[in-house]
Amino acid sequence: MAPCDEEELLLYISATPQVVSAVLVAEREEARDDTKLAPPREHPGSTSPCSNAVTTDPSATPGATPTKPRRVQRPVHFISEVLRHAKECYPQAQKMLYVIVMASHKLCHYFQVHKITVVTSYPLGQILQNREGTGRTVKWAIELAEFE
């Protein structure tokens, strides 16, 4: 599923001892099964149709009452990497940062156009803003600063 222009996306990240992975997800409202989406609207300046707002077509099902739309998440892109050699020894927090950096490289076109929220239970924001950080953590913090 292609995200709409400037649509906010979610980046779910995961790190195990041998593998890091991330899935980029678009969250939007969609109509329930008993209603039909109205035809997609064109975004100004966009060449592809996209519907951010959900509107229901009352003629979709005779006698059906429009229902409240529901929030759904649709995957946009999945990336994964098997860690080898020194990367296997990274602490868990560095593995989590590494997958974000890897995603920013492989999915740079999404990072440049969309606001992306990273979903994790780790306090990565505090780690990136730590003034006493060293080595690759500081390097990655500088690299990711362009997307703030």
XYZ file of N, CA, C and O in Angstrom:
592
model
N 0.840 -1.173 0.000
C 0.000 0.000 0.000
C 0.889 1.242 0.000
O 1.789 1.358 0.821
N 0.648 2.138 -0.894
C 1.429 3.366 -0.955
C 0.806 4.414 -0.042
O -0.411 4.607 -0.051
N 1.617 5.080 0.769
C 1.066 6.118 1.640
C 0.747 7.384 0.857
O 1.312 7.633 -0.211
N -0.166 8.168 1.390
C -0.515 9.450 0.785
C 0.619 10.447 1.012
O 1.436 10.275 1.911
N 0.650 11.487 0.195
C 1.667 12.524 0.372
C 1.564 13.106 1.770
O 0.474 13.438 2.231
N 2.712 13.212 2.438
C 2.840 13.813 3.757
C 1.998 13.119 4.832
O 1.750 13.685 5.885
N 1.560 11.905 4.583
C 0.827 11.141 5.589
C 1.794 10.708 6.691
O 2.924 10.321 6.413
N 1.349 10.766 7.938
C 2.199 10.339 9.044
C 2.291 8.817 9.048
O 1.304 8.120 8.880
N 3.508 8.310 9.222
C 3.752 6.872 9.210
C 4.313 6.419 10.554
O 4.861 7.217 11.310
N 4.183 5.135 10.845
C 4.732 4.534 12.052
C 5.826 3.561 11.652
O 5.689 2.834 10.665
N 6.917 3.539 12.416
C 8.006 2.605 12.178
C 8.121 1.710 13.410
O 8.520 2.157 14.481
N 7.711 0.456 13.264
C 7.843 -0.526 14.340
C 9.197 -1.204 14.176
O 9.525 -1.673 13.082
N 9.990 -1.248 15.248
C 11.325 -1.833 15.160
C 11.458 -2.996 16.125
O 10.781 -3.058 17.149
N 12.344 -3.913 15.748
C 12.589 -5.087 16.569
C 14.048 -5.477 16.432
O 14.641 -5.345 15.359
N 14.621 -5.980 17.527
C 16.012 -6.434 17.498
C 16.140 -7.680 18.364
O 15.729 -7.685 19.518
N 16.677 -8.721 17.772
C 16.996 -9.948 18.501
C 18.517 -10.064 18.504
O 19.199 -9.241 17.879
N 19.082 -11.079 19.155
C 20.549 -11.190 19.147
C 21.161 -11.305 17.737
O 22.265 -10.835 17.507
N 20.428 -11.883 16.777
C 21.001 -12.072 15.446
C 20.331 -11.269 14.330
O 20.874 -11.186 13.233
N 19.145 -10.698 14.563
C 18.392 -10.049 13.487
C 17.792 -8.734 13.979
O 17.315 -8.644 15.103
N 17.821 -7.723 13.100
C 17.085 -6.484 13.345
C 16.093 -6.314 12.198
O 16.378 -6.686 11.061
N 14.924 -5.780 12.512
C 13.923 -5.593 11.476
C 13.052 -4.395 11.811
O 12.981 -3.950 12.952
N 12.400 -3.891 10.770
C 11.505 -2.747 10.925
C 10.387 -2.873 9.900
O 10.595 -3.369 8.795
N 9.217 -2.423 10.292
C 8.096 -2.368 9.357
C 7.528 -0.954 9.393
O 7.312 -0.377 10.453
N 7.374 -0.385 8.217
C 6.817 0.951 8.056
C 5.326 0.787 7.785
O 4.936 0.014 6.903
N 4.500 1.497 8.557
C 3.056 1.291 8.533
C 2.345 2.626 8.367
O 2.746 3.626 8.953
N 1.280 2.616 7.562
C 0.400 3.779 7.451
C -0.851 3.481 8.252
O -1.428 2.400 8.136
N -1.244 4.426 9.086
C -2.463 4.272 9.885
C -3.488 5.267 9.373
O -3.205 6.457 9.263
N -4.664 4.762 9.051
C -5.711 5.650 8.530
C -7.077 5.101 8.883
O -7.204 3.978 9.352
N -8.083 5.918 8.626
C -9.456 5.497 8.867
C -10.001 4.849 7.609
O -9.776 5.338 6.506
N -10.694 3.733 7.801
C -11.354 3.062 6.688
C -12.777 2.755 7.091
O -13.085 2.583 8.276
N -13.629 2.649 6.086
C -15.026 2.332 6.342
C -15.153 0.883 6.790
O -14.317 0.041 6.476
N -16.188 0.606 7.522
C -16.474 -0.774 7.942
C -16.977 -1.564 6.729
O -17.261 -1.015 5.684
N -17.123 -2.856 6.897
C -17.501 -3.745 5.800
C -18.861 -3.449 5.194
O -19.069 -3.659 4.008
N -19.821 -2.958 5.984
C -21.168 -2.762 5.448
C -21.330 -1.429 4.719
O -22.400 -1.116 4.238
N -20.271 -0.648 4.620
C -20.312 0.596 3.852
C -19.207 0.570 2.829
O -18.272 -0.206 2.896
N -19.314 1.426 1.865
C -18.329 1.482 0.793
C -17.663 2.853 0.801
O -18.327 3.863 1.018
N -16.376 2.874 0.562
C -15.675 4.157 0.488
C -16.116 4.912 -0.751
O -16.325 4.322 -1.806
N -16.247 6.205 -0.608
C -16.506 7.041 -1.768
C -15.257 7.040 -2.643
O -14.171 6.699 -2.178
N -15.367 7.418 -3.899
C -14.174 7.436 -4.755
C -13.082 8.300 -4.149
O -13.369 9.310 -3.504
N -11.810 7.903 -4.315
C -10.712 8.673 -3.731
C -10.652 10.087 -4.275
O -10.975 10.333 -5.422
N -10.230 11.003 -3.395
C -10.071 12.397 -3.798
C -8.636 12.633 -4.228
O -7.720 11.989 -3.761
N -8.462 13.586 -5.094
C -7.123 13.976 -5.526
C -6.544 14.960 -4.523
O -7.224 15.879 -4.094
N -5.290 14.752 -4.135
C -4.577 15.722 -3.311
C -4.102 16.850 -4.208
O -3.673 16.603 -5.329
N -4.134 18.093 -3.746
C -3.593 19.178 -4.560
C -2.119 18.926 -4.844
O -1.358 18.600 -3.956
N -1.735 19.034 -6.096
C -0.332 18.859 -6.473
C 0.094 17.408 -6.549
O 1.255 17.120 -6.757
N -0.812 16.470 -6.396
C -0.471 15.059 -6.442
C -0.995 14.441 -7.720
O -2.034 14.835 -8.241
N -0.284 13.463 -8.224
C -0.718 12.800 -9.440
C -1.458 11.508 -9.149
O -2.007 10.894 -10.036
N -1.462 11.067 -7.903
C -2.144 9.811 -7.574
C -3.318 10.085 -6.643
O -3.267 10.971 -5.800
N -4.397 9.318 -6.811
C -5.545 9.510 -5.929
C -5.225 9.045 -4.519
O -4.486 8.102 -4.327
N -5.816 9.724 -3.552
C -5.573 9.384 -2.158
C -6.725 9.899 -1.336
O -7.158 11.025 -1.520
N -7.224 9.087 -0.435
C -8.323 9.557 0.413
C -7.884 9.539 1.861
O -7.696 8.487 2.436
N -7.663 10.707 2.420
C -7.321 10.807 3.833
C -8.579 10.731 4.687
O -8.606 10.083 5.701
N -9.601 11.427 4.264
C -10.832 11.430 5.030
C -11.738 10.326 4.505
O -11.803 10.082 3.312
N -12.432 9.682 5.399
C -13.338 8.619 5.000
C -14.720 9.211 4.848
O -15.232 9.875 5.736
N -15.306 8.989 3.685
C -16.684 9.374 3.484
C -17.413 8.138 3.016
O -16.902 7.366 2.210
N -18.607 7.945 3.515
C -19.342 6.757 3.128
C -20.361 7.107 2.068
O -20.875 8.220 2.014
N -20.646 6.158 1.233
C -21.603 6.320 0.160
C -22.920 5.708 0.631
O -23.013 4.488 0.750
N -23.958 6.517 0.936
C -25.193 5.969 1.464
C -25.887 5.033 0.484
O -26.682 4.210 0.871
N -25.590 5.131 -0.802
C -26.217 4.254 -1.788
C -25.482 2.929 -1.915
O -25.854 2.090 -2.728
N -24.423 2.718 -1.130
C -23.627 1.504 -1.241
C -24.453 0.270 -0.931
O -24.441 -0.697 -1.665
N -25.162 0.268 0.165
C -26.000 -0.857 0.542
C -27.366 -0.306 0.919
O -27.470 0.435 1.890
N -28.400 -0.666 0.167
C -29.727 -0.131 0.487
C -30.141 -0.520 1.898
O -30.004 -1.667 2.308
N -30.600 0.443 2.650
C -31.084 0.207 4.004
C -30.001 0.169 5.059
O -30.292 0.084 6.239
N -28.745 0.199 4.660
C -27.654 0.163 5.636
C -27.435 1.557 6.188
O -27.493 2.534 5.469
N -27.197 1.630 7.463
C -26.893 2.921 8.073
C -25.387 3.083 8.101
O -24.658 2.126 8.368
N -24.898 4.277 7.806
C -23.448 4.492 7.831
C -22.907 4.236 9.234
O -23.513 4.617 10.223
N -21.784 3.549 9.308
C -21.163 3.270 10.593
C -19.919 4.103 10.750
O -19.364 4.610 9.777
N -19.479 4.201 11.988
C -18.284 4.973 12.289
C -17.060 4.276 11.673
O -16.903 3.062 11.812
N -16.190 5.023 10.985
C -14.995 4.406 10.407
C -14.061 3.894 11.499
O -14.119 4.330 12.644
N -13.216 2.949 11.151
C -12.276 2.383 12.119
C -10.846 2.687 11.687
O -10.558 2.843 10.500
N -9.957 2.773 12.667
C -8.529 3.012 12.403
C -7.887 1.676 12.070
O -8.031 0.706 12.799
N -7.190 1.630 10.955
C -6.481 0.418 10.557
C -5.046 0.767 10.206
O -4.748 1.901 9.814
N -4.165 -0.203 10.362
C -2.770 -0.020 9.990
C -2.472 -0.922 8.806
O -2.770 -2.114 8.828
N -1.884 -0.350 7.781
C -1.536 -1.090 6.576
C -0.025 -1.024 6.377
O 0.556 0.056 6.393
N 0.624 -2.178 6.204
C 2.083 -2.167 5.997
C 2.456 -1.500 4.684
O 1.785 -1.673 3.674
N 3.524 -0.732 4.727
C 4.037 -0.050 3.546
C 5.318 -0.738 3.069
O 5.480 -1.025 1.890
N 6.221 -1.021 4.016
C 7.512 -1.626 3.653
C 8.087 -2.371 4.858
O 7.938 -1.918 5.983
N 8.754 -3.490 4.597
C 9.403 -4.276 5.643
C 10.872 -4.435 5.288
O 11.205 -4.725 4.144
N 11.745 -4.228 6.271
C 13.175 -4.454 6.059
C 13.722 -5.289 7.205
O 13.199 -5.243 8.319
N 14.767 -6.042 6.920
C 15.368 -6.904 7.918
C 16.825 -7.130 7.553
O 17.200 -7.083 6.383
N 17.643 -7.366 8.566
C 19.057 -7.664 8.329
C 19.544 -8.661 9.368
O 19.259 -8.516 10.558
N 20.253 -9.662 8.893
C 20.901 -10.605 9.800
C 22.202 -9.965 10.247
O 23.012 -9.525 9.423
N 22.404 -9.889 11.563
C 23.607 -9.261 12.111
C 24.769 -10.239 12.054
O 24.627 -11.416 12.374
N 25.905 -9.744 11.674
C 27.100 -10.569 11.576
C 28.252 -9.892 12.311
O 28.312 -8.676 12.405
N 29.152 -10.706 12.795
C 30.404 -10.271 13.407
C 30.177 -9.272 14.533
O 29.462 -9.561 15.471
N 30.744 -8.081 14.434
C 30.718 -7.108 15.530
C 29.308 -6.616 15.850
O 28.995 -6.321 17.011
N 28.426 -6.544 14.852
C 27.072 -6.034 15.099
C 26.285 -6.936 16.037
O 25.392 -6.473 16.733
N 26.611 -8.219 16.073
C 25.946 -9.130 17.006
C 26.254 -8.757 18.457
O 25.473 -9.061 19.357
N 27.374 -8.103 18.681
C 27.803 -7.742 20.037
C 27.285 -6.383 20.490
O 27.535 -5.978 21.625
N 26.590 -5.644 19.609
C 26.041 -4.349 20.013
C 25.092 -4.560 21.195
O 24.340 -5.537 21.225
N 25.075 -3.617 22.141
C 24.042 -3.654 23.189
C 22.655 -3.503 22.542
O 22.535 -2.980 21.431
N 21.626 -3.936 23.234
C 20.269 -3.925 22.675
C 19.851 -2.531 22.197
O 19.267 -2.388 21.136
N 20.142 -1.502 22.979
C 19.762 -0.136 22.584
C 20.448 0.273 21.286
O 19.839 0.927 20.430
N 21.721 -0.106 21.099
C 22.419 0.227 19.854
C 21.853 -0.548 18.677
O 21.803 -0.037 17.560
N 21.398 -1.772 18.911
C 20.745 -2.525 17.832
C 19.466 -1.823 17.398
O 19.156 -1.751 16.209
N 18.728 -1.288 18.379
C 17.488 -0.570 18.064
C 17.796 0.710 17.273
O 17.100 1.027 16.318
N 18.839 1.420 17.671
C 19.242 2.611 16.914
C 19.738 2.229 15.522
O 19.449 2.910 14.539
N 20.476 1.128 15.440
C 21.005 0.677 14.151
C 19.876 0.395 13.162
O 19.964 0.752 11.990
N 18.798 -0.236 13.610
C 17.706 -0.547 12.690
C 17.022 0.732 12.198
O 16.582 0.807 11.055
N 16.972 1.770 13.032
C 16.401 3.048 12.587
C 17.303 3.685 11.532
O 16.833 4.187 10.508
N 18.613 3.652 11.769
C 19.563 4.204 10.792
C 19.477 3.413 9.486
O 19.442 3.984 8.396
N 19.422 2.091 9.591
C 19.305 1.239 8.407
C 18.020 1.576 7.639
O 18.030 1.708 6.410
N 16.917 1.744 8.362
C 15.651 2.099 7.719
C 15.739 3.471 7.057
O 15.215 3.665 5.958
N 16.413 4.428 7.704
C 16.529 5.769 7.114
C 17.339 5.742 5.825
O 17.115 6.561 4.940
N 18.270 4.802 5.694
C 19.042 4.667 4.450
C 18.213 3.982 3.363
O 18.127 4.468 2.234
N 17.613 2.854 3.707
C 16.884 2.066 2.715
C 15.553 2.691 2.311
O 15.076 2.479 1.205
N 14.957 3.441 3.223
C 13.650 4.049 2.962
C 13.740 5.569 2.980
O 12.818 6.255 3.423
N 14.847 6.110 2.489
C 15.092 7.551 2.595
C 13.985 8.381 1.930
O 13.647 9.455 2.412
N 13.402 7.880 0.844
C 12.335 8.634 0.185
C 11.119 8.800 1.095
O 10.442 9.819 1.040
N 10.829 7.826 1.963
C 9.737 7.973 2.929
C 10.135 8.916 4.057
O 9.337 9.729 4.514
N 11.367 8.828 4.527
C 11.840 9.676 5.620
C 11.874 11.143 5.215
O 11.691 12.029 6.041
N 12.111 11.427 3.944
C 12.190 12.811 3.491
C 10.816 13.450 3.313
O 10.668 14.648 3.492
N 9.806 12.670 2.974
C 8.494 13.217 2.651
C 7.500 13.119 3.805
O 6.616 13.960 3.935
N 7.649 12.114 4.650
C 6.657 11.847 5.683
C 7.217 12.066 7.087
O 8.407 11.893 7.322
N 6.316 12.394 8.002
C 6.670 12.402 9.422
C 6.554 10.957 9.882
O 5.513 10.321 9.698
N 7.619 10.432 10.488
C 7.642 9.038 10.909
C 7.819 8.979 12.419
O 8.740 9.572 12.973
N 6.925 8.251 13.064
C 6.992 8.042 14.509
C 7.531 6.641 14.757
O 6.989 5.664 14.235
N 8.606 6.542 15.537
C 9.202 5.251 15.859
C 8.474 4.679 17.072
O 8.347 5.342 18.100
N 8.001 3.438 16.933
C 7.269 2.774 18.005
C 8.211 1.781 18.675
O 8.652 0.815 18.053
N 8.554 2.045 19.930
C 9.443 1.181 20.698
C 9.248 1.436 22.183
O 8.757 2.505 22.572
N 9.636 0.469 22.996
C 9.563 0.662 24.440
C 10.887 1.186 25.000
O 10.983 1.510 26.176
N 11.915 1.272 24.164
C 13.219 1.779 24.602
C 13.222 3.304 24.593
O 12.623 3.921 23.718
N 13.925 3.926 25.533
C 14.009 5.396 25.569
C 15.047 5.916 24.568
O 16.036 6.547 24.942
N 14.827 5.631 23.291
C 15.827 5.984 22.279
C 16.008 7.492 22.139
O 17.105 7.954 21.834
N 14.944 8.255 22.353
C 15.063 9.712 22.285
C 16.060 10.238 23.312
O 16.886 11.104 23.014
N 16.012 9.702 24.522
C 16.952 10.118 25.567
C 18.375 9.693 25.217
O 19.328 10.424 25.467
N 18.523 8.518 24.649
C 19.858 8.034 24.267
C 20.446 8.914 23.173
O 21.624 9.288 23.230
N 19.625 9.299 22.202
C 20.118 10.139 21.104
C 20.452 11.550 21.565
O 21.333 12.194 21.008
N 19.764 12.048 22.583
C 19.990 13.418 23.058
C 21.000 13.488 24.194
O 21.285 14.582 24.686
N 21.552 12.376 24.588
C 22.527 12.339 25.672
C 23.809 13.061 25.240
O 24.443 12.680 24.257
N 24.197 14.078 25.958
C 25.390 14.859 25.612
C 26.682 14.108 25.937
O 27.746 14.484 25.485
N 26.579 13.051 26.721
C 27.771 12.288 27.082
C 27.934 11.034 26.233
O 28.775 10.194 26.517
N 27.133 10.911 25.173
C 27.231 9.753 24.292
C 28.559 9.738 23.552
O 29.223 10.756 23.384
N 28.958 8.556 23.118
C 30.228 8.423 22.408
C 30.067 7.494 21.213
O 29.067 6.794 21.072
N 31.090 7.507 20.375
C 31.198 6.552 19.287
C 30.049 6.571 18.301
O 29.576 7.620 17.887
N 29.604 5.373 17.933
C 28.591 5.251 16.888
C 27.249 5.836 17.310
O 26.475 6.272 16.455
N 26.957 5.873 18.610
C 25.693 6.453 19.055
C 25.621 7.934 18.676
O 24.595 8.402 18.175
N 26.692 8.665 18.868
C 26.736 10.083 18.495
C 26.678 10.229 16.980
O 25.961 11.083 16.459
N 27.402 9.392 16.285
C 27.393 9.416 14.807
C 25.964 9.208 14.292
O 25.493 9.929 13.411
N 25.259 8.221 14.850
C 23.892 7.945 14.412
C 22.948 9.077 14.811
O 22.035 9.417 14.064
N 23.164 9.686 15.990
C 22.330 10.784 16.430
C 22.457 11.969 15.465
O 21.452 12.594 15.103
N 23.662 12.249 15.028
C 23.890 13.341 14.063
C 23.219 13.006 12.728
O 22.578 13.846 12.112
N 23.368 11.767 12.318
C 22.770 11.333 11.044
C 21.248 11.409 11.070
O 20.628 11.820 10.096
N 20.635 11.032 12.185
C 19.173 11.038 12.288
C 18.606 12.422 12.590
O 17.410 12.642 12.427
N 19.464 13.364 13.010
C 18.996 14.719 13.355
C 18.354 15.427 12.164
O 17.475 16.259 12.353
N 18.758 15.085 10.957
C 18.180 15.745 9.782
C 16.695 15.426 9.599
O 15.998 16.140 8.902
N 16.200 14.377 10.230
C 14.809 13.984 10.063
C 13.911 14.491 11.182
O 12.716 14.224 11.182
N 14.456 15.210 12.168
C 13.631 15.706 13.279
C 12.712 16.800 12.836
O 12.868 17.516 11.951
